[in-house]
Coordinates of C-alpha atoms and ligand atoms in Angstrom, one line a residue:
X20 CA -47.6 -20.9 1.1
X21 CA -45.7 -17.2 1.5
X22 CA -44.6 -16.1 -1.8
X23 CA -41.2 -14.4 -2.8
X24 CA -40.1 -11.7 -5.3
X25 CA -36.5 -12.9 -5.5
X26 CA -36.5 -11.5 -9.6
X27 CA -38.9 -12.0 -12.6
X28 CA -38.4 -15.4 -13.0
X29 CA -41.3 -15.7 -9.7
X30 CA -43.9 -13.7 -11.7
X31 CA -45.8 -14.5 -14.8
X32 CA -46.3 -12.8 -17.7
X33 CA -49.9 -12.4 -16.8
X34 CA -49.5 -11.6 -13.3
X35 CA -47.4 -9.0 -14.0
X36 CA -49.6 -7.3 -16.2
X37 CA -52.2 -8.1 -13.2
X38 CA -49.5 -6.0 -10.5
X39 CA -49.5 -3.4 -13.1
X40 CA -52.8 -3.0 -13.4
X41 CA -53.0 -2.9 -9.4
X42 CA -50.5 0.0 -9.4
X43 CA -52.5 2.1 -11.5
X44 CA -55.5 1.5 -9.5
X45 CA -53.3 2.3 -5.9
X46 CA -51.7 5.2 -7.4
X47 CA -54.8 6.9 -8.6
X48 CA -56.6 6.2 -5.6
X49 CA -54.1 5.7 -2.5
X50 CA -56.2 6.9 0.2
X51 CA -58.3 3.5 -0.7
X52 CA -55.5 1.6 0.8
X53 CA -54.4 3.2 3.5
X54 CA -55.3 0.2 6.0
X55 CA -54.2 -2.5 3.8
X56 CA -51.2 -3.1 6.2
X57 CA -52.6 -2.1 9.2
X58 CA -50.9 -4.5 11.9
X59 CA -48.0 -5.6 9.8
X60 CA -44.0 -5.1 10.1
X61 CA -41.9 -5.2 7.3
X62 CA -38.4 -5.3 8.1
X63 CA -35.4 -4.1 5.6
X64 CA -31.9 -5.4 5.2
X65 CA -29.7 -3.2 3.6
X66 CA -26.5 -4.2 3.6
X67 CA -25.4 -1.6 0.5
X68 CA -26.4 2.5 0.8
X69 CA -29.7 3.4 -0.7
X70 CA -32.0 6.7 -1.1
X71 CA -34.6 5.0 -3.7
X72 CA -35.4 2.0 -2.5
X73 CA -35.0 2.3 1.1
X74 CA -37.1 5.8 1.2
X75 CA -40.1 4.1 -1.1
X76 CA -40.4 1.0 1.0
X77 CA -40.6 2.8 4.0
X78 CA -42.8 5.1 3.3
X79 CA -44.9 3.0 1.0
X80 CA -45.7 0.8 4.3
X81 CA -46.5 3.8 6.3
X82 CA -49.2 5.5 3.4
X83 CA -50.6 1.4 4.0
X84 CA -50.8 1.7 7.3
X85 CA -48.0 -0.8 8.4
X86 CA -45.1 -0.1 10.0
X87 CA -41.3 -0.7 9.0
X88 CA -38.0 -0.9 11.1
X89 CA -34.5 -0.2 8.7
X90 CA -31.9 -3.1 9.7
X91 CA -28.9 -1.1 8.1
X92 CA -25.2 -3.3 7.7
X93 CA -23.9 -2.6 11.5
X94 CA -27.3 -4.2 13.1
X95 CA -27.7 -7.5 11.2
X96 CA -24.3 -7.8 9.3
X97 CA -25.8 -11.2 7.7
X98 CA -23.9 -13.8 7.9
X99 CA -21.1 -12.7 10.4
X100 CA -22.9 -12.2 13.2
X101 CA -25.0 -15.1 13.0
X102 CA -26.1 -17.1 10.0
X103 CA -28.2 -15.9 7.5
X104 CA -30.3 -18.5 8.4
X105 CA -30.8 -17.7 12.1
X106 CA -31.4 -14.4 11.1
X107 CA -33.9 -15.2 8.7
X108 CA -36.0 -17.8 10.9
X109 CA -35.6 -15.2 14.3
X110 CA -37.1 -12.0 11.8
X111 CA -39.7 -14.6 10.6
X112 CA -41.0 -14.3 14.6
X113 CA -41.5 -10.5 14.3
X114 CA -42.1 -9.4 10.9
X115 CA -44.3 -9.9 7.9
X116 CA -42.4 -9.2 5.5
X117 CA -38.2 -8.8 4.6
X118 CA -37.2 -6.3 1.9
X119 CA -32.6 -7.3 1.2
X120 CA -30.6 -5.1 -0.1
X121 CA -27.5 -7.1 -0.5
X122 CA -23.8 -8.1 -2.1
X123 CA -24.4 -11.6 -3.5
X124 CA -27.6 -12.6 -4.5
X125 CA -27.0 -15.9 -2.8
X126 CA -27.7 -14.2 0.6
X127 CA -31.1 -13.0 -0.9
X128 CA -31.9 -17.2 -2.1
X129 CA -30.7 -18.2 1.3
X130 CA -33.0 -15.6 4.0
X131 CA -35.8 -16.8 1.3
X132 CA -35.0 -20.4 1.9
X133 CA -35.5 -20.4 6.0
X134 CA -37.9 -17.2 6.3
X135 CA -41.8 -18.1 6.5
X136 CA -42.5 -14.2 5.6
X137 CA -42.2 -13.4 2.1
X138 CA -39.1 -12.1 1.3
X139 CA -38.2 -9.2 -1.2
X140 CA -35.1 -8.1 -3.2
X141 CA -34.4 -4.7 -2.7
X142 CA -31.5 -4.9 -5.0
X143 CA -28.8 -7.9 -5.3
X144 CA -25.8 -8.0 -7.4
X145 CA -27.4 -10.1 -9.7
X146 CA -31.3 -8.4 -9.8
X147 CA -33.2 -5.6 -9.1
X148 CA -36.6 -6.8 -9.9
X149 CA -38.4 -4.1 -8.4
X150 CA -36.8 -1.9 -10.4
X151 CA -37.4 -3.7 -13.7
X152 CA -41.1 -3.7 -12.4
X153 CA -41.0 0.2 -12.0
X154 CA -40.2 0.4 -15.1
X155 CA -42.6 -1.1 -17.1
X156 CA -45.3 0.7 -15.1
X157 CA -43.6 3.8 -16.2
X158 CA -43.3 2.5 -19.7
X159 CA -46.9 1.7 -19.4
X160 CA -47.7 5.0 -18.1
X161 CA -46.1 7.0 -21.1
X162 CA -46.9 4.4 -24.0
X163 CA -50.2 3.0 -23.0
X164 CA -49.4 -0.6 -24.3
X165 CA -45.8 -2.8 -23.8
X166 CA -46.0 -5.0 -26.7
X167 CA -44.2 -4.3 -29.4
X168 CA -42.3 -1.4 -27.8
X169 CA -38.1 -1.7 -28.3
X170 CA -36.1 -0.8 -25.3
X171 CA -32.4 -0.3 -25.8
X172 CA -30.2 -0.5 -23.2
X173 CA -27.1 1.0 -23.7
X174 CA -24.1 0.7 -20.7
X175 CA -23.2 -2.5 -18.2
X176 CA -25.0 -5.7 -18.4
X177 CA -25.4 -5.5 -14.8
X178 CA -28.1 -6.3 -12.0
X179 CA -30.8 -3.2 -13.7
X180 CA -29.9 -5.1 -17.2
X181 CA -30.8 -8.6 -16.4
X182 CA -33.9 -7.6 -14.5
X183 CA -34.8 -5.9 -18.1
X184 CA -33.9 -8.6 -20.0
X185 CA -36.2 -10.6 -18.4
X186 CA -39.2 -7.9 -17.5
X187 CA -39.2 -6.6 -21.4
X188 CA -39.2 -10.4 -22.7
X189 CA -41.6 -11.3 -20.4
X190 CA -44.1 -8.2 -21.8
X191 CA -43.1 -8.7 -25.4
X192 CA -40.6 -5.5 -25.5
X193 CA -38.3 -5.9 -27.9
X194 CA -34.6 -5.4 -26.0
X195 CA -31.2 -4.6 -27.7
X196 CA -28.5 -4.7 -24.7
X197 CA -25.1 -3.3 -25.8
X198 CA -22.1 -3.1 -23.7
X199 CA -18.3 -3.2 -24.5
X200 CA -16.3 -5.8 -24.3
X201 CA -16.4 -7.7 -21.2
X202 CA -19.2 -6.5 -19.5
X203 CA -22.0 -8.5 -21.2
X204 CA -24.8 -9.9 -19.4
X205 CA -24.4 -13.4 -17.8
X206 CA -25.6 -16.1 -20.4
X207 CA -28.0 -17.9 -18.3
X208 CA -30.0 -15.1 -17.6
X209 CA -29.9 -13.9 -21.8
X210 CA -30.7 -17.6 -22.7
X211 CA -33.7 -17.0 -19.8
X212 CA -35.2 -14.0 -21.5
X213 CA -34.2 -15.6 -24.8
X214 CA -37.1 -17.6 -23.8
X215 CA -39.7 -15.7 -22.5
X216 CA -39.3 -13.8 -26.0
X217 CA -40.3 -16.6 -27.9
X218 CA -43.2 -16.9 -26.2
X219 CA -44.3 -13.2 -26.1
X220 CA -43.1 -12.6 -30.0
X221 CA -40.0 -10.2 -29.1
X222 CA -37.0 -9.7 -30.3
X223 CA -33.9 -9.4 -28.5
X224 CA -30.0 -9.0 -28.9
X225 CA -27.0 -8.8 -27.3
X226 CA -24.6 -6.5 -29.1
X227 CA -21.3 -4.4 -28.8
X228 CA -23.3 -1.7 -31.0
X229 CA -24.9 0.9 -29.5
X230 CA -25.5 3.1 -32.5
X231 CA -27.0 -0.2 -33.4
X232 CA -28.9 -0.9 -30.5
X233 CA -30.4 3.0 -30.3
X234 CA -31.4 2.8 -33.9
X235 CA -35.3 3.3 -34.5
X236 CA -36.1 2.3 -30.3
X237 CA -39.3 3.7 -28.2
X238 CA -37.1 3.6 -24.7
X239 CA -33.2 4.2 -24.5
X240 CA -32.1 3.2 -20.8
X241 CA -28.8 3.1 -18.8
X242 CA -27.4 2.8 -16.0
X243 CA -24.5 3.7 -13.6
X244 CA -20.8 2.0 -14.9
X245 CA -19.4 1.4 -11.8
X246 CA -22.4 -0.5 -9.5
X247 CA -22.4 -0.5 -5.6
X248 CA -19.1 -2.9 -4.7
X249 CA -17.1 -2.0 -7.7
X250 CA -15.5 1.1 -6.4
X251 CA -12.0 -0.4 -6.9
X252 CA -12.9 -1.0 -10.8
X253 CA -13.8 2.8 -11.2
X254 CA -10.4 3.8 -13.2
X255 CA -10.7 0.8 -15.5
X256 CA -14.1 1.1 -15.9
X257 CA -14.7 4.5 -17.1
X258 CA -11.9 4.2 -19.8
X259 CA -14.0 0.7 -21.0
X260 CA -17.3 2.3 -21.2
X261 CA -16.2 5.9 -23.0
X262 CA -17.7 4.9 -26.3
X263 CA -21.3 4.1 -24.6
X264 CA -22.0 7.7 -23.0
X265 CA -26.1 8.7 -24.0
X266 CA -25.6 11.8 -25.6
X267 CA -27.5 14.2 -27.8
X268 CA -25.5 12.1 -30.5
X269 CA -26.3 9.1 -29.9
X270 CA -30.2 9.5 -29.0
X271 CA -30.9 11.2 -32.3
X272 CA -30.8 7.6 -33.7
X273 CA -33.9 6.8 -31.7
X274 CA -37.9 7.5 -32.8
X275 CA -38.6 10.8 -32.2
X276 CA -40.9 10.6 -29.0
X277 CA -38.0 8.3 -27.5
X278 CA -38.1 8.2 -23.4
X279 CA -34.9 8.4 -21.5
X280 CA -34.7 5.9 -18.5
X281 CA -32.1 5.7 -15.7
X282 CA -32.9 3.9 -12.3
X283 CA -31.0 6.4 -10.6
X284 CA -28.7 7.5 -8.9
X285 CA -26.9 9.2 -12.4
X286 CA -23.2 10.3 -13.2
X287 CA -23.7 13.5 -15.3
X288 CA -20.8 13.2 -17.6
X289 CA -20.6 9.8 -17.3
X290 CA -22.7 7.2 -18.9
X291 CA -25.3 10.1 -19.7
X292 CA -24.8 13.5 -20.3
X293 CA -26.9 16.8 -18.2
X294 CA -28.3 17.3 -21.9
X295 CA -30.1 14.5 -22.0
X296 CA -30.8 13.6 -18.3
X297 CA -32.1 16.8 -17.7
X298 CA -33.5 17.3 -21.5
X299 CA -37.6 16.6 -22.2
X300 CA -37.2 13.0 -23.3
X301 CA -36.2 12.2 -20.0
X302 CA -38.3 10.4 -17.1
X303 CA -36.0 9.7 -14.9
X304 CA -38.2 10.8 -11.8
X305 CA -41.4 9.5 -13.2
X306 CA -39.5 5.9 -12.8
X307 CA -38.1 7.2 -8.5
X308 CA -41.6 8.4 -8.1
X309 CA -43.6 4.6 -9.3
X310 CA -40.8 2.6 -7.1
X311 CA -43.6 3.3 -4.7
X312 CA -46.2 2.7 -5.9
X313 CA -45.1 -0.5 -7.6
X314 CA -44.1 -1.8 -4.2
X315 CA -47.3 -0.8 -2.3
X316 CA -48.9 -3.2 -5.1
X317 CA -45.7 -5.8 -4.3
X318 CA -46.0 -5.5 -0.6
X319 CA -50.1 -6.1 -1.1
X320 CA -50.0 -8.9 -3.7
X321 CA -47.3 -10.8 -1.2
X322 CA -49.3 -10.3 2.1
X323 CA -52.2 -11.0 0.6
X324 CA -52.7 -14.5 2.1
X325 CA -50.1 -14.1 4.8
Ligands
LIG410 N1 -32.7 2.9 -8.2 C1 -32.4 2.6 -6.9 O1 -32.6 1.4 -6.5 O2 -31.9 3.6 -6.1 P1 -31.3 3.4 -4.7 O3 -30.0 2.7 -4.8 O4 -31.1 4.9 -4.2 O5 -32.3 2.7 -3.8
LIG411 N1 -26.4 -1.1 -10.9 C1 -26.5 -0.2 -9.8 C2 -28.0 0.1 -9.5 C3 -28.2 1.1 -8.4 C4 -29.7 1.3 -8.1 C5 -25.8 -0.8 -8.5 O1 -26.0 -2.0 -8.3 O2 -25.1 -0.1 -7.8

């Protein structure tokens, strides 16, 4: 059976502490791996621009010995040219793997749906699992243990946000999401990691506080206010968000060895300010840098009995 990482919802607690673990074994010793793709092709679909995810992927397969071929909007242009699903089941004759980048999520549940090769989101409207998975390796990384950690994340409730919510519930990081008015995370997803949470002893909140949310937390994270697609929302969005800029300010509510997290790529001024971007809390390449390494473990866990 070929397995999918469509978002966190296809990945137990346990195995993700198991990926984890697999990270930190690939990243301390990579040249270990360096034929554990030999003879497979992953393709990528990226239908929105990328420098993160597209950059890791690629060269992630290459340090494993496989080999990758970009599919950028003018080749595929999902959907349009021909359906999603021809395009899925034709790619299923080459490659071993798909990685999506792509508007709606949908498209991501549909190439899943008729592909036989496992099938990756690189980043949806709705998820960014490997992201969220990044993430908690780099949390990981800095804390030693998840458990009992308290993320706050402080902006949009958007794709990076609902990957969180359901990564830190899963984990057992406590999470306090606030956003203004408007711009709260979808319900199903909260009432998701609402879940998970109970299970794993966390705590989480959705809030309009962010003083609130900051107060006392290991991990402040945020992320761009105006996501891929949204351009046309920029003006609106920018006076909606004002009061939710990380600043020195606001981060002196958190514990004192506090990390700052952003999944990149950052509006200075914006929704975080050079200070603290640029300041020693942050770890904002420590995250860019474990995209890869995370999705060596991804791309080996998947292919693993493929
Ligand atoms: N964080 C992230 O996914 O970056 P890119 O959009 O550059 O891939
Ligand atoms: N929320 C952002 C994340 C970019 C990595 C977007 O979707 O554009």
């Amino acid at each position: 059976m070929k397995r999918d990482l469509i978002n966190l919802q296809d990945f137990s607690s346990d195995e993700i502490a198991e990926l984890l673990e697999l990270t930190q074994k690939m990243k301390n010793n990579p040249s270990a791996y360096n034929q554990a793709l030999k003879g497979k092709t992953v393709g990528l679909i990226f239908q929105k621009p990328s420098n993160r995810t597209r950059v890791s992927f690629e060269v992630g397969v290459w340090e494993l010995g496989g080999y990758c071929v970009y599919l950028g909007p003018e080749e595929i242009n999902l959907g349009v040219r021909e359906s999603t699903s021809d395009v899925s089941k034709t790619l299923s004759r080459y490659l071993d793997a798909i990685v999506a980048r792509t508007h709606r999520h949908q498209d991501i549940i549909d190439l899943a749906k008729s592909a036989t090769i496992p099938v990756i989101n690189g980043l949806s409207d709705l998820f960014h699992p490997c992201q969220a998975l990044a993430d908690l390796f780099s949390i990981k990384e800095k804390f030693q243990e998840l458990k009992g950690l308290t993320l706050a994340y402080i902006g949009d409730g958007n794709n990076v946000c609902l990957s969180l919510l359901l990564g830190c519930s899963k984990m057992g990081i406590n999470i306090h999401v606030a956003t203004p008015k408007g711009y709260e995370p979808q319900n199903d997803v909260v009432e998701a990691a609402a879940g998970y949470a109970e299970e794993s002893g966390s705590i989480l909140s959705v809030s309009h506080n962010a003083q609130k949310a900051a107060q006392n937390s290991n991990i402040i994270y945020t992320d761009t206010w105006v996501s891929m697609g949204q351009e046309a929302e920029s003006k609106q969005r920018l006076h909606d968000f004002k009061n939710y800029q990380i600043n020195n300010e606001l981060v002196r509510l958190a514990n004192p060895d506090f990390i700052f997290m952003h999944c990149l790529p950052a509006h200075r001024g914006q929704e975080v300010t050079e200070e603290v971007i640029d300041g020693g809390h942050s770890i904002v390449f420590d995250q860019a840098e474990n995209r890869l390494h995370i999705q060596k473990a991804i791309l080996l866990e998947l292919l693993k009995s493929s």
